Amino acid sequence: MKDKAVGAGRIKNMRRRTRVTVVCAVLLLAAVLVAGVLLGERAVQTDFSRKNVTPCIPYLFGTDWMGRDMLARTLKGLSTSIFIGILASAISALVALVLGTMAATLGKGADAAITWLIDLMLGVPHIVLLVLISYALGKGFWGVTVGVALTHWPGLCRVLRSEILQIRESTYIGVARQLGKSPWYIAKTHIFPQILPQFLAGLILLFPHAILHEASVTFLGFGLSPEKPAIGMILSESMSYLSTGKWWLALFPGLALVLVVVLFERIGNGVRTLLDPASAHE
Amino acid sequence: MRYIKFLFQNLVKMATLLVGVSIVAFTLVSMSPIDPVQANVGTLGYMRMTPEKKAEFASYWGEDVPPVERYLNWAGDFIRGDMGISLKYNRPVAEVVSEKFRNSLLLMCVAWILSGVFGILLGVIAGYYRDRWQDRLIKGYALLLASTPAFWIALVLLMVFAVWLQWLPVGMNVPIGMAAAEVGFLERLRHLILPAAALSLTGVANIALHTREKMIDIMESDYVLFARARGERGGAIVRRHALRNILLPAITLQFGSVSEIFGGSVLIEQVFSYPGLGQAAVDAGLGSDVALLLAITVVSTLFVFCGNLIANVLYGVVDPRIRRGGYER
């Protein structure tokens, strides 16, 4: 008896801890987003009297060769990245949902076509595809956002498709069909609620990839324009100053980017654990 | 017989996908608001072109030719091996691609092998010591690396080993001011260390995590329990029971990760100014060198497909059920 009680206490703690982690991570990301918006002015302010300052108390991340505050630039860049990441992964997840549902419900032809499309997308190296799309759209903000949005759906789409295929085999769907319910009704009441946890977790877990790819494409020079502070831009500019020993230009913005990605990863995994009834006892 | 059919199916799928990729890539390039003819009129390469070549160039990219016809013109010549002229490098595309690809291949092979060996090793250790400090350390490292952009790792390595400690050269694959031909093998190797290290450091994460999962399954299996009951200890269990079951799936996974290695190499080549295919792709994209960009897309896709094909074939070798049931569900 006693053992059971102790076990139950730990389960509660585990779930509570996950919940606390998720809430903290969301708050931290929101803070970065707000700080980036508020610091927009400061991020582009140049002041040649304080250029190339090594990290110290007023300038935690140091300043660059034009005397811009690197902390402000980093936060501004991160908030742009997070914004693009959210937009792109939302679009990507929607595409995945629509195509995955179509593949699983519209019969063999549609399934074959969509599976082929997924293989096609996964066949081209990701970065090359992003370069192509952003070239097609004439580079810039939309080039990156559309590129990232159009290239991240295949993985999630595959998962959703096989999930829906499995659900379709279950008896209650058969019963609903025999009762003469319409396909839309079945999808709405029997299928979507079932795949919702997968979908939400998948959506959030797209963020890290989206942000990393946005940074990569911008780093290569296809993304946002140089005057906009973006993490990729900051890092690619820092390259020309590394050999003269300005290590802080690359180190801290990169670390901040890693932190944001890790936070999103945490949120995604946390949400998945919380929503998945099978792991309620872990 | 079934096996041949399985192979054949895979090859057909590969061919249709390759055609699909070339159509999509061509469409994307044609959609661009940047007109390649206009963008390249001023370049040296375009001015030196013979009138016939100019006509050929316009037949691929000219505004006044219908898109389908343009694609067929381009694809027809491409299959025959004429990939057009790279305006950026002022040489035939085929020549540029093969030269750059050889440089990249060296880098990717080294990184691929290193990340495979270390990934499997770390995965086995982590799985064997599940939930002990060794496992936590390795798992933490792998998860952290999975969220780290490859080019930033490259930047950090560059700062530490090339700028700060000055042990290794900053970039390129030959010392500045030397012709490629007169550079010795050792010098080349020295220039390869940092890019290869950066590429393998990030490549390790995925395979280590996978091997760890597999290793945990094996350590919980009945045959390991039985081996323990017979009195076998650590090293012997890993050698006799675990490694055999882990190696093939891990190698298969590693073949499937060719796409990621290629993507990583694009970024890392940019950091180290390593003259490989990735750098050429970036140059082509930024400089509107459409012929080169398309050729690189097709070649890199073919490269990825070959990796996937080997992975699929290996799956068949490892698991007869897949061979019999054809591929996928």
XYZ file of C-alpha atoms in Angstrom:
611
model
C 0.000 0.000 0.000
C 2.705 2.387 1.048
C 4.683 1.723 -2.092
C 1.762 2.659 -4.256
C 1.269 5.978 -2.484
C 4.928 6.856 -2.893
C 4.698 5.911 -6.562
C 1.647 8.098 -7.088
C 3.400 11.008 -5.432
C 6.310 10.684 -7.800
C 4.029 10.523 -10.831
C 2.356 13.737 -9.792
C 5.728 15.339 -9.274
C 6.942 14.205 -12.644
C 3.928 15.677 -14.400
C 4.066 18.802 -12.301
C 7.732 19.187 -13.070
C 7.104 18.846 -16.798
C 4.355 21.426 -16.553
C 6.606 23.850 -14.674
C 9.404 23.322 -17.226
C 7.050 24.041 -20.115
C 5.615 27.173 -18.519
C 9.087 28.502 -17.636
C 10.394 27.836 -21.135
C 7.393 29.592 -22.713
C 7.839 32.596 -20.421
C 11.542 32.816 -21.224
C 10.885 32.717 -24.970
C 8.146 35.325 -24.628
C 10.611 37.510 -22.727
C 13.141 37.189 -25.557
C 10.447 38.055 -28.089
C 9.323 41.158 -26.156
C 12.879 42.242 -25.392
C 13.742 41.980 -29.062
C 10.824 44.193 -30.049
C 11.595 46.757 -27.323
C 15.302 46.825 -28.083
C 14.781 47.333 -31.816
C 16.085 50.900 -31.639
C 19.113 50.040 -29.588
C 20.089 47.163 -31.841
C 20.802 49.358 -34.848
C 22.271 52.307 -32.938
C 25.894 52.868 -33.890
C 28.347 54.692 -31.631
C 31.953 54.784 -32.749
C 33.165 55.929 -29.338
C 32.520 52.479 -27.946
C 33.455 50.133 -30.749
C 34.955 46.667 -30.201
C 34.341 46.632 -26.452
C 35.006 43.240 -24.897
C 32.098 41.903 -22.830
C 31.753 43.880 -19.581
C 28.970 44.986 -17.238
C 27.155 47.616 -19.368
C 27.641 45.563 -22.540
C 27.268 41.937 -21.516
C 27.865 40.612 -25.034
C 30.359 43.330 -25.984
C 29.994 45.662 -28.954
C 30.965 45.284 -32.601
C 33.122 47.319 -35.005
C 30.401 49.938 -35.378
C 29.822 50.191 -31.637
C 26.467 48.412 -31.709
C 25.418 46.652 -28.533
C 25.681 42.937 -29.266
C 23.200 41.921 -26.561
C 20.514 44.115 -28.113
C 21.375 42.879 -31.600
C 21.259 39.266 -30.463
C 17.881 39.667 -28.759
C 16.469 41.488 -31.762
C 17.844 38.809 -34.072
C 16.425 36.031 -31.927
C 12.993 37.604 -31.844
C 13.013 37.857 -35.648
C 14.066 34.206 -35.802
C 11.373 33.117 -33.368
C 8.758 35.029 -35.334
C 9.804 33.448 -38.626
C 10.022 30.074 -36.900
C 6.485 30.285 -35.535
C 5.029 31.447 -38.842
C 6.879 28.857 -40.896
C 6.220 25.904 -38.634
C 2.518 26.775 -38.346
C 2.214 26.756 -42.146
C 4.325 23.607 -42.388
C 2.229 21.767 -39.796
C -1.002 22.741 -41.580
C 0.357 21.477 -44.893
C 1.372 18.248 -43.140
C -2.091 17.841 -41.632
C -3.941 18.450 -44.884
C -1.688 16.255 -47.013
C -1.464 13.546 -44.374
C -5.245 13.383 -44.082
C -5.620 13.351 -47.849
C -3.082 10.561 -48.242
C -4.780 8.435 -45.623
C -8.384 8.968 -46.709
C -8.610 9.674 -50.431
C -7.609 6.245 -51.691
C -4.590 4.666 -53.305
C -3.886 7.209 -56.037
C -3.717 10.171 -53.691
C -1.652 8.173 -51.240
C 0.894 7.183 -53.874
C 1.135 10.752 -55.167
C 1.654 12.246 -51.709
C 4.153 9.568 -50.660
C 6.066 10.283 -53.853
C 6.029 13.985 -53.051
C 7.361 13.307 -49.558
C 10.193 11.214 -50.965
C 10.921 13.969 -53.441
C 11.171 16.588 -50.703
C 13.345 14.388 -48.536
C 15.597 13.492 -51.456
C 16.978 16.947 -52.138
C 19.404 18.060 -49.449
C 17.512 20.473 -47.236
C 19.881 23.397 -47.577
C 20.000 23.104 -51.368
C 16.208 23.169 -51.528
C 16.109 26.221 -49.269
C 18.654 27.975 -51.463
C 16.581 27.153 -54.553
C 13.317 28.400 -53.046
C 14.800 31.565 -51.683
C 16.434 32.188 -55.067
C 13.059 31.625 -56.736
C 11.436 34.228 -54.506
C 14.217 36.740 -54.934
C 15.728 36.218 -51.460
C 14.746 38.386 -48.490
C 12.243 37.813 -45.665
C 9.616 35.999 -47.733
C 12.196 33.849 -49.450
C 13.301 32.454 -46.098
C 9.876 32.144 -44.511
C 8.257 30.458 -47.494
C 11.330 28.278 -47.974
C 11.312 27.066 -44.397
C 7.533 26.619 -44.413
C 7.554 24.592 -47.623
C 10.355 22.241 -46.654
C 9.506 21.131 -43.122
C 6.208 19.305 -43.562
C 7.303 15.887 -44.920
C 8.438 14.368 -41.622
C 5.292 15.291 -39.701
C 3.127 14.419 -42.713
C 4.513 10.901 -42.724
C 3.777 10.461 -39.016
C 0.217 11.813 -39.319
C -0.496 9.682 -42.381
C 0.456 6.415 -40.708
C -1.370 7.467 -37.555
C -4.584 8.152 -39.471
C -4.224 4.931 -41.453
C -4.092 3.059 -38.161
C -7.104 4.851 -36.687
C -9.137 4.197 -39.825
C -8.823 0.467 -39.227
C -10.437 0.657 -35.791
C -13.900 -0.771 -35.161
C -15.615 2.435 -34.064
C -14.836 4.070 -37.387
C -16.389 1.051 -39.111
C -19.456 1.368 -36.896
C -19.734 5.086 -37.611
C -19.541 4.359 -41.327
C -22.244 1.706 -41.061
C -24.401 4.233 -39.248
C -24.173 6.401 -42.337
C -22.066 9.213 -40.908
C -20.391 11.443 -43.480
C -16.596 11.314 -43.986
C -16.298 14.884 -42.677
C -18.213 13.932 -39.520
C -15.960 10.928 -38.970
C -12.840 12.995 -39.519
C -14.068 15.722 -37.173
C -15.292 13.615 -34.268
C -13.219 10.434 -34.493
C -9.943 11.161 -36.218
C -8.842 14.718 -35.433
C -9.190 14.497 -31.650
C -7.039 11.370 -31.752
C -4.194 12.876 -33.710
C -4.306 16.235 -31.930
C -1.523 15.409 -29.428
C 0.755 14.167 -32.214
C -0.064 17.232 -34.269
C 0.580 19.751 -31.490
C 3.822 18.143 -30.357
C 4.918 17.814 -33.967
C 4.093 21.468 -34.574
C 6.168 22.634 -31.632
C 9.032 20.296 -32.465
C 9.162 21.872 -35.936
C 10.268 25.186 -34.397
C 13.827 24.143 -33.556
C 14.420 22.900 -37.075
C 12.762 25.924 -38.606
C 14.871 28.328 -36.567
C 18.107 26.465 -37.234
C 17.412 26.423 -40.958
C 16.417 30.080 -41.012
C 19.721 30.922 -39.309
C 21.639 28.695 -41.726
C 20.131 30.196 -44.870
C 20.607 33.710 -43.569
C 24.171 32.795 -42.658
C 24.792 31.722 -46.261
C 23.538 35.105 -47.463
C 20.136 34.166 -48.884
C 17.968 35.344 -46.063
C 17.301 38.622 -44.407
C 19.036 41.742 -45.601
C 22.206 42.861 -43.811
C 20.653 45.884 -42.105
C 18.177 43.655 -40.265
C 19.793 42.019 -37.273
C 19.295 38.280 -37.619
C 21.337 35.639 -35.850
C 22.571 34.154 -39.115
C 23.609 37.607 -40.320
C 25.398 38.428 -37.057
C 27.345 35.195 -37.221
C 28.265 35.544 -40.863
C 29.445 39.149 -40.288
C 31.476 38.013 -37.296
C 33.480 35.697 -39.564
C 35.541 38.551 -40.970
C 36.498 39.684 -37.470
C 37.337 36.319 -35.947
C 40.906 36.219 -37.178
C 41.593 39.476 -35.342
C 40.509 37.891 -32.069
C 36.977 39.286 -31.635
C 35.647 36.019 -30.284
C 32.643 37.481 -28.491
C 30.988 38.470 -31.772
C 30.367 34.819 -32.600
C 30.344 33.070 -29.241
C 27.437 34.697 -27.407
C 24.928 35.082 -30.261
C 25.518 31.420 -31.134
C 25.055 30.305 -27.531
C 21.835 32.311 -27.315
C 20.554 30.612 -30.473
C 21.352 27.183 -29.029
C 19.519 28.133 -25.833
C 16.378 29.126 -27.749
C 16.439 25.897 -29.749
C 16.866 23.817 -26.588
C 13.943 25.648 -24.962
C 11.652 24.867 -27.891
C 12.775 21.243 -27.797
C 11.895 21.132 -24.085
C 8.452 22.628 -24.669
C 7.714 20.193 -27.492
C 8.732 17.125 -25.532
C 6.940 18.402 -22.439
C 3.698 18.978 -24.320
C 3.935 15.531 -25.851
C 4.358 13.898 -22.450
C 1.508 15.899 -20.948
C -0.927 15.216 -23.795
C -0.130 11.567 -24.305
C -2.426 9.491 -22.095
C -0.135 6.455 -22.397
C 2.669 8.258 -20.584
C 0.409 9.541 -17.794
C 1.885 6.944 -15.473
C 5.516 7.744 -16.104
C 14.354 -13.193 -57.926
C 12.302 -11.262 -55.458
C 15.413 -9.447 -54.443
C 16.056 -8.327 -58.010
C 12.487 -7.094 -58.235
C 12.963 -5.173 -55.002
C 16.108 -3.569 -56.394
C 14.404 -2.777 -59.675
C 11.461 -1.125 -57.923
C 13.862 1.031 -55.986
C 15.735 2.069 -59.094
C 12.538 2.993 -60.945
C 11.378 5.041 -57.993
C 14.732 6.770 -57.906
C 14.549 7.638 -61.596
C 11.046 9.138 -61.362
C 12.058 11.112 -58.306
C 15.135 12.435 -60.063
C 13.044 13.634 -63.003
C 10.630 15.188 -60.500
C 13.428 16.992 -58.721
C 14.826 18.376 -61.961
C 11.368 19.666 -62.978
C 10.752 21.269 -59.593
C 14.223 22.806 -59.514
C 13.877 24.119 -63.049
C 10.472 25.618 -62.268
C 11.805 27.283 -59.136
C 14.731 28.790 -60.982
C 12.456 30.020 -63.767
C 10.101 31.588 -61.218
C 12.818 33.799 -59.876
C 12.371 37.517 -60.500
C 16.073 37.554 -61.316
C 16.415 37.073 -65.077
C 19.555 34.997 -65.643
C 20.201 36.439 -69.090
C 19.923 39.991 -67.785
C 21.856 39.214 -64.604
C 24.783 37.793 -66.521
C 25.030 40.128 -69.499
C 27.748 42.123 -67.796
C 29.856 39.215 -66.635
C 33.081 38.222 -68.299
C 31.817 34.717 -68.961
C 28.809 35.968 -70.915
C 30.785 38.467 -72.989
C 33.263 35.796 -74.029
C 30.533 33.395 -75.165
C 30.290 32.540 -78.820
C 27.002 33.491 -80.536
C 25.946 29.810 -80.656
C 26.519 29.472 -76.933
C 24.535 32.658 -76.358
C 21.684 31.201 -78.372
C 21.892 28.001 -76.318
C 21.896 29.994 -73.101
C 18.828 31.927 -74.230
C 17.086 28.695 -75.229
C 17.365 27.537 -71.599
C 16.638 30.760 -69.811
C 15.286 33.296 -72.307
C 11.986 34.947 -71.467
C 10.510 34.508 -74.946
C 10.788 30.686 -75.097
C 7.867 28.742 -73.538
C 8.824 27.140 -70.189
C 8.178 23.512 -71.203
C 10.350 23.889 -74.270
C 13.065 25.524 -72.206
C 13.001 22.619 -69.753
C 13.210 20.064 -72.551
C 16.116 21.951 -74.142
C 17.953 21.995 -70.865
C 17.146 18.427 -69.797
C 18.011 16.987 -73.209
C 21.462 18.564 -73.189
C 21.938 17.711 -69.528
C 21.400 14.007 -70.087
C 23.906 14.074 -72.926
C 26.438 15.493 -70.479
C 26.342 19.100 -71.665
C 25.405 20.932 -68.494
C 26.036 24.362 -69.949
C 28.613 26.970 -69.048
C 29.101 28.221 -65.524
C 29.234 31.979 -65.813
C 30.593 32.411 -62.329
C 33.611 30.192 -62.935
C 33.743 30.782 -66.685
C 34.125 27.043 -67.349
C 31.838 24.178 -68.371
C 29.519 23.249 -65.497
C 30.399 19.556 -65.723
C 34.057 20.374 -65.127
C 33.330 22.645 -62.152
C 30.955 20.143 -60.576
C 33.323 17.194 -60.884
C 36.260 19.148 -59.448
C 34.278 20.572 -56.522
C 32.561 17.286 -55.906
C 35.884 15.529 -55.481
C 36.939 18.053 -52.827
C 33.618 17.697 -51.040
C 33.647 13.930 -51.277
C 36.942 13.734 -49.397
C 35.576 15.951 -46.630
C 32.243 14.133 -46.458
C 33.778 10.655 -46.464
C 36.135 11.455 -43.612
C 33.332 13.055 -41.591
C 30.923 10.249 -42.448
C 33.288 7.536 -41.235
C 34.353 9.429 -38.121
C 30.809 10.269 -37.080
C 29.717 6.691 -37.742
C 32.478 5.110 -35.677
C 32.203 7.513 -32.773
C 28.422 7.589 -32.901
C 28.155 3.816 -32.595
C 30.810 3.728 -29.889
C 29.124 6.411 -27.800
C 25.701 4.860 -28.361
C 26.890 1.456 -27.171
C 28.517 2.946 -24.067
C 25.430 5.024 -23.252
C 23.070 2.090 -23.725
C 25.246 -0.241 -21.691
C 25.445 2.157 -18.756
C 21.819 3.200 -19.033
C 20.900 5.972 -16.548
C 24.366 6.047 -15.034
C 26.616 9.077 -15.339
C 28.229 7.830 -18.584
C 24.794 7.634 -20.190
C 23.713 11.044 -18.909
C 26.886 12.631 -20.206
C 26.618 11.108 -23.672
C 22.881 11.685 -23.953
C 23.249 15.274 -22.842
C 26.027 15.833 -25.364
C 24.008 14.304 -28.194
C 20.832 16.236 -27.403
C 22.739 19.498 -27.078
C 24.549 18.950 -30.359
C 21.295 18.172 -32.109
C 20.162 21.721 -31.295
C 23.411 23.365 -32.319
C 23.858 24.755 -35.825
C 26.763 23.089 -37.624
C 28.221 26.373 -38.787
C 28.450 27.708 -35.265
C 30.402 24.640 -34.145
C 32.684 25.310 -37.083
C 33.090 28.951 -35.996
C 33.946 27.910 -32.443
C 36.508 25.350 -33.630
C 37.974 27.993 -35.898
C 38.280 30.445 -33.008
C 39.881 27.960 -30.662
C 42.242 25.988 -32.896
C 43.081 28.374 -35.705
C 42.941 31.855 -34.149
C 43.646 31.285 -30.476
C 45.962 28.258 -30.380
C 47.105 28.687 -34.003
C 47.590 24.948 -34.425
C 45.716 24.638 -37.668
C 45.140 26.774 -40.760
C 42.112 29.072 -40.931
C 40.623 27.823 -44.157
C 40.856 26.796 -47.811
C 42.187 23.419 -48.794
C 45.610 24.693 -49.838
C 47.842 27.437 -48.391
C 47.181 30.856 -49.891
C 49.321 31.638 -52.901
C 50.133 28.046 -53.796
C 48.844 26.154 -56.808
C 46.746 23.127 -55.951
C 49.078 20.781 -57.806
C 52.185 21.493 -55.745
C 50.552 20.961 -52.377
C 51.564 17.806 -50.596
C 49.159 15.291 -49.162
C 50.019 16.194 -45.556
C 49.332 19.872 -46.121
C 45.957 18.970 -47.607
C 45.251 16.786 -44.602
C 46.061 19.620 -42.210
C 43.487 21.792 -43.970
C 40.946 19.025 -43.779
C 41.117 18.455 -40.011
C 38.951 21.335 -38.801
C 36.154 21.087 -41.386
C 35.991 17.318 -40.957
C 35.960 17.643 -37.173
C 33.148 20.199 -37.287
C 31.113 18.047 -39.650
C 31.567 14.837 -37.647
C 30.903 16.482 -34.273
C 27.355 17.312 -35.342
C 26.881 14.074 -37.256
C 27.531 11.990 -34.148
C 24.366 13.050 -32.289
C 21.755 11.254 -34.369
C 23.499 7.913 -34.678
C 24.558 7.874 -31.027
C 20.965 8.380 -29.858
C 19.675 5.658 -32.182
C 22.330 3.160 -31.180
C 21.616 3.928 -27.537
C 17.922 3.031 -27.932
C 18.817 -0.178 -29.739
C 21.433 -1.062 -27.131
C 18.903 -0.593 -24.323
C 16.516 -2.973 -26.088
C 19.247 -5.538 -26.442
C 20.415 -5.243 -22.844
C 16.860 -5.996 -21.732
C 16.454 -8.968 -24.062
C 16.169 -12.565 -22.965
C 19.364 -13.641 -24.661
C 21.414 -11.106 -22.735
C 19.716 -12.219 -19.537
C 20.594 -15.805 -20.411
C 24.171 -14.802 -21.200
C 24.430 -13.141 -17.814
C 23.037 -16.275 -16.196
C 25.778 -18.267 -17.887
C 28.254 -15.958 -16.233
C 29.248 -13.730 -19.156
C 30.395 -10.287 -18.160
C 30.412 -6.768 -19.677
C 32.869 -6.848 -22.548
C 31.920 -10.320 -23.675
C 28.220 -9.492 -23.785
C 28.834 -6.394 -25.862
C 31.132 -8.221 -28.242
C 29.178 -11.443 -28.662
C 25.583 -10.302 -28.470
C 25.191 -6.554 -28.759
C 27.587 -5.481 -31.501
C 26.321 -8.051 -34.000
C 22.790 -6.842 -33.591
C 23.689 -3.179 -33.622
C 26.230 -2.807 -36.382
C 24.113 -3.369 -39.476
C 21.146 -1.197 -38.514
C 23.551 1.525 -37.458
C 25.461 1.384 -40.734
C 22.159 1.463 -42.585
C 21.090 4.527 -40.639
C 24.401 6.141 -41.435
C 23.829 5.610 -45.169
C 20.423 7.205 -44.808
C 21.963 10.296 -43.238
C 23.886 11.289 -46.364
C 21.465 14.167 -46.925
C 22.264 15.697 -43.545
C 26.007 15.298 -44.029
C 25.709 17.065 -47.371
C 23.643 19.874 -45.851
C 26.174 20.271 -43.079
C 29.029 20.357 -45.546
C 27.423 23.278 -47.417
C 27.511 25.367 -44.232
C 30.909 24.218 -43.054
C 32.554 24.756 -46.422
C 31.268 28.312 -46.260
C 32.911 28.889 -42.865
C 36.274 27.457 -43.872
C 36.118 28.724 -47.481
C 36.698 25.102 -48.466
C 36.329 24.900 -52.263
C 33.700 22.155 -52.388
C 30.323 21.624 -53.968
C 28.511 23.374 -51.127
C 30.459 26.554 -51.566
C 29.880 26.383 -55.308
C 26.132 26.019 -54.663
C 26.109 29.152 -52.505
C 28.167 31.061 -55.065
C 25.829 29.928 -57.837
C 22.738 30.964 -55.890
C 24.110 34.358 -54.908
C 25.582 35.039 -58.350
C 22.541 33.883 -60.392
C 24.607 31.165 -62.057
C 21.528 29.100 -62.866
C 23.164 26.338 -64.899
C 25.553 25.548 -62.058
C 22.829 25.769 -59.411
C 20.627 23.296 -61.277
C 23.483 20.901 -61.941
C 24.439 20.914 -58.262
C 20.842 20.293 -57.241
C 20.566 17.272 -59.516
C 23.988 15.880 -58.605
C 23.494 16.276 -54.858
C 20.047 14.677 -55.112
C 21.543 11.754 -57.008
C 24.162 11.477 -54.281
C 21.499 11.396 -51.557
C 19.434 8.844 -53.497
C 22.458 6.574 -53.827
C 22.922 6.737 -50.070
C 19.238 5.942 -49.529
C 19.353 3.133 -52.078
C 22.272 1.516 -50.274
C 20.363 1.952 -47.014
C 17.268 0.291 -48.509
C 19.298 -2.589 -49.910
C 21.020 -3.036 -46.571
C 17.654 -3.058 -44.820
C 16.750 -5.941 -47.081
C 19.931 -7.758 -46.113
C 19.353 -7.153 -42.421
C 15.662 -7.870 -42.354
C 14.294 -10.461 -44.837
C 10.731 -9.339 -44.103
C 11.311 -6.042 -45.901
C 12.794 -7.844 -48.892
C 9.726 -10.033 -49.219
C 7.122 -7.359 -48.628
C 8.578 -4.833 -51.066
C 9.376 -1.437 -49.673
C 7.245 0.720 -47.388
C 3.737 -0.041 -46.308
